[in-house]
Short mmCIF file of C-alpha atoms in Angstrom, two decimals:
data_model
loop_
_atom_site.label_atom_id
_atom_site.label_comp_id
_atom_site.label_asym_id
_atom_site.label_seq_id
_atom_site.Cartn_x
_atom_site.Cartn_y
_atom_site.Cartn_z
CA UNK A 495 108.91 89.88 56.85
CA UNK A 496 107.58 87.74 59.90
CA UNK A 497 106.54 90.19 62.72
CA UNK A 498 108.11 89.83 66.14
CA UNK A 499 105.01 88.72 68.57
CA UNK A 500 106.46 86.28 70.42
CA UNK A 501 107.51 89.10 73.16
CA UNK A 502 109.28 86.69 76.13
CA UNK A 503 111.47 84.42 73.78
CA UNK A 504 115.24 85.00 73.77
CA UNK A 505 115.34 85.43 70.01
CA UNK A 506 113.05 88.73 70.35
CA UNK A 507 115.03 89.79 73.04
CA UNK A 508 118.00 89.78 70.95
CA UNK A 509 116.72 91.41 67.97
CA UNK A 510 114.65 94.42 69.70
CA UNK A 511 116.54 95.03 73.02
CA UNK A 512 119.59 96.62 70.98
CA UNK A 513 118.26 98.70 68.56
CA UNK A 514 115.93 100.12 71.20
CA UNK A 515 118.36 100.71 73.78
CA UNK A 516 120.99 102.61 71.09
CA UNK A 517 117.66 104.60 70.74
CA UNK A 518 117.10 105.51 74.05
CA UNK A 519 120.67 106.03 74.90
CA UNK A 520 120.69 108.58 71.62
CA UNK A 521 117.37 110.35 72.87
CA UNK A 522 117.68 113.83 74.10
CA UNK A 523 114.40 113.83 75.13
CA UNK A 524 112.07 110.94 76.64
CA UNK A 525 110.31 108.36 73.82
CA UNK A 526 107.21 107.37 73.28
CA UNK A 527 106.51 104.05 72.34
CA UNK A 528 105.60 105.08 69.25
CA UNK A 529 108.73 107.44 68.67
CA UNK A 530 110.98 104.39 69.60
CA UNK A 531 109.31 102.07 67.23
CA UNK A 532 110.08 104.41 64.11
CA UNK A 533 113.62 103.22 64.70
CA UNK A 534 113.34 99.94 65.89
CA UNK A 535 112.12 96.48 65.01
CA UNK A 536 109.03 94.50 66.95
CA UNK A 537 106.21 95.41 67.48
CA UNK A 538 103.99 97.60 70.35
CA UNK A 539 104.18 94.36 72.41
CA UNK A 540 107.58 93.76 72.35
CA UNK A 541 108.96 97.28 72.81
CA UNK A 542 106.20 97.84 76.06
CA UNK A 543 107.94 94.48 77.33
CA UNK A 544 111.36 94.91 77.18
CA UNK A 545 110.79 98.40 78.54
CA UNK A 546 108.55 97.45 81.54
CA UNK A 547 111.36 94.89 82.27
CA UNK A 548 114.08 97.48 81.66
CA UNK A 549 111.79 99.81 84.28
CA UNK A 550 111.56 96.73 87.04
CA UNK A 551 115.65 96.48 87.07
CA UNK A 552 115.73 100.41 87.24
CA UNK A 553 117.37 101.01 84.29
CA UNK A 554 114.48 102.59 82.68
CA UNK A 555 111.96 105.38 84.35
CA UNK A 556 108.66 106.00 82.79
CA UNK A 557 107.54 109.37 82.63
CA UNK A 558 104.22 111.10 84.28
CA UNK A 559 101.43 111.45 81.68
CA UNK A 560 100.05 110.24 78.18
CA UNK A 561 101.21 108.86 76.33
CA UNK A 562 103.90 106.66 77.81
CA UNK A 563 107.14 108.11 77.68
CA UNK A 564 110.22 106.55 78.82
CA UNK A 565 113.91 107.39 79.73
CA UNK A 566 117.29 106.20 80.52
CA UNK A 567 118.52 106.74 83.79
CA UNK A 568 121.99 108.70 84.42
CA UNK A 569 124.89 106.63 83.90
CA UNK A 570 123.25 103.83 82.45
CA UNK A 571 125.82 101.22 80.58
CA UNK A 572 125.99 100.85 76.93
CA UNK A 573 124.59 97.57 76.60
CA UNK A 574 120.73 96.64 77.13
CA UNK A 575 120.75 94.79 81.14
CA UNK A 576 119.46 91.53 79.32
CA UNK A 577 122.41 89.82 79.12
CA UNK A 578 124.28 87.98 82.22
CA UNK A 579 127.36 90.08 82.06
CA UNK A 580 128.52 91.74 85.86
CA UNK A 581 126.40 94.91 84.77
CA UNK A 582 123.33 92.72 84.19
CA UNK A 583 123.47 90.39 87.44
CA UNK A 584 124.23 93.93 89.61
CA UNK A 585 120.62 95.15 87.94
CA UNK A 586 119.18 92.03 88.91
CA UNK A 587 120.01 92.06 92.16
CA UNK A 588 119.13 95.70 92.44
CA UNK A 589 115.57 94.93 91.03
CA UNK A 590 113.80 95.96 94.11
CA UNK A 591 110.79 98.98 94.46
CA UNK A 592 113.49 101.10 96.06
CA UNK A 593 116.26 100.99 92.84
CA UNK A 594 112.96 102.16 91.16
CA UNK A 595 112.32 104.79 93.29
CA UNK A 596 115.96 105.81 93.19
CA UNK A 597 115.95 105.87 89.66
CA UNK A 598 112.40 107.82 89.52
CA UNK A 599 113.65 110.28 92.10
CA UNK A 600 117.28 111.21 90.03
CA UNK A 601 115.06 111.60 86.43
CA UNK A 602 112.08 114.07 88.00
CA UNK A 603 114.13 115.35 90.86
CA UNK A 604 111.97 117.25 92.35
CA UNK A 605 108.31 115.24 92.82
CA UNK A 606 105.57 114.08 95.27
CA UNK A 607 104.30 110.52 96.61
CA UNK A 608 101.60 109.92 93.94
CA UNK A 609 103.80 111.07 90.91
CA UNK A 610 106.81 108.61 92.49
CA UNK A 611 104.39 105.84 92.85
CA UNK A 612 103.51 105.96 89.16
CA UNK A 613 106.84 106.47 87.47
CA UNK A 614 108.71 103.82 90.12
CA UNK A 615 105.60 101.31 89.84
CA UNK A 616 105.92 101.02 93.48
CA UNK A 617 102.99 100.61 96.29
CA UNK A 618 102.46 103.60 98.68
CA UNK A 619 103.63 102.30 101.69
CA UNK A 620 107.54 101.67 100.12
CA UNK A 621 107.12 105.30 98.86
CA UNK A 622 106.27 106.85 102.02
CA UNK A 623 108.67 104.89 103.64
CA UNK A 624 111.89 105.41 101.23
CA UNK A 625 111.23 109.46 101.76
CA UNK A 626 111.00 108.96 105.16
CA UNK A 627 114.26 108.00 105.32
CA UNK A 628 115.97 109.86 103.08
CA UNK A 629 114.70 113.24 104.37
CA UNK A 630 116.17 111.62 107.88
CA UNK A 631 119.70 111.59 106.22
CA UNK A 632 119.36 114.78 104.26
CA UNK A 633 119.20 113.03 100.71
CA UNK A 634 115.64 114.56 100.63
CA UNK A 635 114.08 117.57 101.37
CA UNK A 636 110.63 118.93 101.24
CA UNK A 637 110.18 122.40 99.31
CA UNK A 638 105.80 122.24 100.23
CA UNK A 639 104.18 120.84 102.65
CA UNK A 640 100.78 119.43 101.85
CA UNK A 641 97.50 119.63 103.66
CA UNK A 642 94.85 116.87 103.97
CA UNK A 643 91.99 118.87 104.37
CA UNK A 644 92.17 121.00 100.85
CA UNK A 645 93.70 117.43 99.01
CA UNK A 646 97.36 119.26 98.08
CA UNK A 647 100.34 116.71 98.72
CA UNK A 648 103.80 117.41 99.95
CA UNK A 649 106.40 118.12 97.00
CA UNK A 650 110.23 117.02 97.71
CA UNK A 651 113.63 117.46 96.08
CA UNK A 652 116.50 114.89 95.49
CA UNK A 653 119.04 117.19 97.85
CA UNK A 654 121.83 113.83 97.48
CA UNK A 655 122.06 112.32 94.46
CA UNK A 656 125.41 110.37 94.81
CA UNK A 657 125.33 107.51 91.98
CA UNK A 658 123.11 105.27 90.37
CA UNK A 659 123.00 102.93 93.42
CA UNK A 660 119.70 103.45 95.59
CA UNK A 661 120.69 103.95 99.18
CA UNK A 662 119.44 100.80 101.84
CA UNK A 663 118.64 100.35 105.05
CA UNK A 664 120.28 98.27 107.47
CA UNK A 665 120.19 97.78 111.88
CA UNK A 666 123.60 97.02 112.92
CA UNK A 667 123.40 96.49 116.82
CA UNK A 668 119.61 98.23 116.96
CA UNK A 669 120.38 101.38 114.88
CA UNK A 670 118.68 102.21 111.82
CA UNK A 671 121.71 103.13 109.18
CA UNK A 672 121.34 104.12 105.78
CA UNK A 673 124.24 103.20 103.82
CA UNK A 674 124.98 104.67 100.53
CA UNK A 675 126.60 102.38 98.14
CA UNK A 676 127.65 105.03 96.11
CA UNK A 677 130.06 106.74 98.04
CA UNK A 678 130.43 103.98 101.00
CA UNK A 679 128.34 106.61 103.51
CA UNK A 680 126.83 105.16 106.34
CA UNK A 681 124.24 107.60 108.64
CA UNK A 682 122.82 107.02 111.61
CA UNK A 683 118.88 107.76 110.57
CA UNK A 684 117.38 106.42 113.78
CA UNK A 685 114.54 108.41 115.47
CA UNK A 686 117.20 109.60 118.28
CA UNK A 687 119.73 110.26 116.70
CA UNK A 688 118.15 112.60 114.06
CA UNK A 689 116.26 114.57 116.51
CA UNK A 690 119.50 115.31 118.23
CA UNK A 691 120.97 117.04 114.87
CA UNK A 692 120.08 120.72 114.13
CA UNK A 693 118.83 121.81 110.87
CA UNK A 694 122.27 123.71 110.09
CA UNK A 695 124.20 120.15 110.95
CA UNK A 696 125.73 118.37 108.31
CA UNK A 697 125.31 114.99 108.53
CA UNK A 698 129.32 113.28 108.13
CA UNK A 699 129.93 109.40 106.70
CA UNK A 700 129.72 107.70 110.32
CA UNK A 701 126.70 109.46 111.15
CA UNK A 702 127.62 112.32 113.58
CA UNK A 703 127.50 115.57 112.75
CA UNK A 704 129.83 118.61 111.73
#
């Protein structure tokens, strides 16, 4: 039989992104590329490709170490997001560094900057950034605080984890709102208002606090 190497034409997508997905969706455990090609056709090539492209439309999170070892993410549909069905055009859309580091942050949940960076494929800046404002709504919290000097980074945990939807940003009338998509939550994470909050406060769906 013919081996698969042409990794980008729709014909290979068709025959490997099925079997692989059923496999992933069946794993109890993440896969290594080599696990997942016991059970499905293509080659090394083909299976790294439709999984990095799987990973970019956070549907897919890599895990930390050697050898590469991937997942699905919670609530992921049936089908592989290759197609243009509603599922597949939402994924799309959602293809952003922050659906990645949505998805990273629900698989490890708990984790630090460089070991988000890695799994999300993401730059350090939209890391930093995206934990930022999540601790400012409460979705994250830090359980160690790192120091410079002696090279030890901060450690967080996934507090919120409402849905498969990563949670955006948006500045209605010069606030700074995060607005879950999950659950239709909308906080007020601007510098003022948080600082006004105590720690005991819960944060409520407009933004005030209880």
């Amino acid at each position: 039989m013919m081996a698969l190497t042409t990794k980008g034409s729709p014909r290979v997508r068709a025959t490997v992104s099925r079997p692989l997905w059923a496999a992933l969706r069946s794993a109890t455990a993440p896969r290594s590329i080599a696990d997942l090609l016991a059970e499905c056709p293509g080659t090394y090539d083909t299976v790294h490709t439709a999984l990095k492209r799987w990973q970019d439309r956070g549907a897919v999170v890599r895990q930390p170490g050697k050898p590469l070892r991937f997942r699905i993410v919670d609530g992921a549909d049936h089908l592989p997001p290759d197609g243009r069905s509603d599922t597949a055009k939402t994924n799309i859309r959602e293809r952003s560094a922050r659906q990645r580091i949505w998805a990273a942050m629900r698989v490890l949940k708990t984790f630090d900057a460089p070991t988000l960076r890695m799994t999300a494929n993401a730059t350090e800046r939209a890391v930093a950034t995206y934990i930022d404002q999540l601790q400012r709504a409460r979705y994250v919290q830090m359980v160690e605080r790192g120091f410079r000097q002696t090279g030890r980074v901060s450690v967080y945990r996934l507090a919120r984890n409402t849905g498969p939807k990563c949670p955006m940003t948006s500045r209605p009338e010069g606030k700074l709102v995060l607005v879950d998509n999950n659950n239709g939550r909308r906080i007020d994470i601007s510098p003022g208002a948080v600082s006004l909050r105590r720690k005991d406060q819960e944060v409520n769906a407009d933004g005030g606090v209880g």
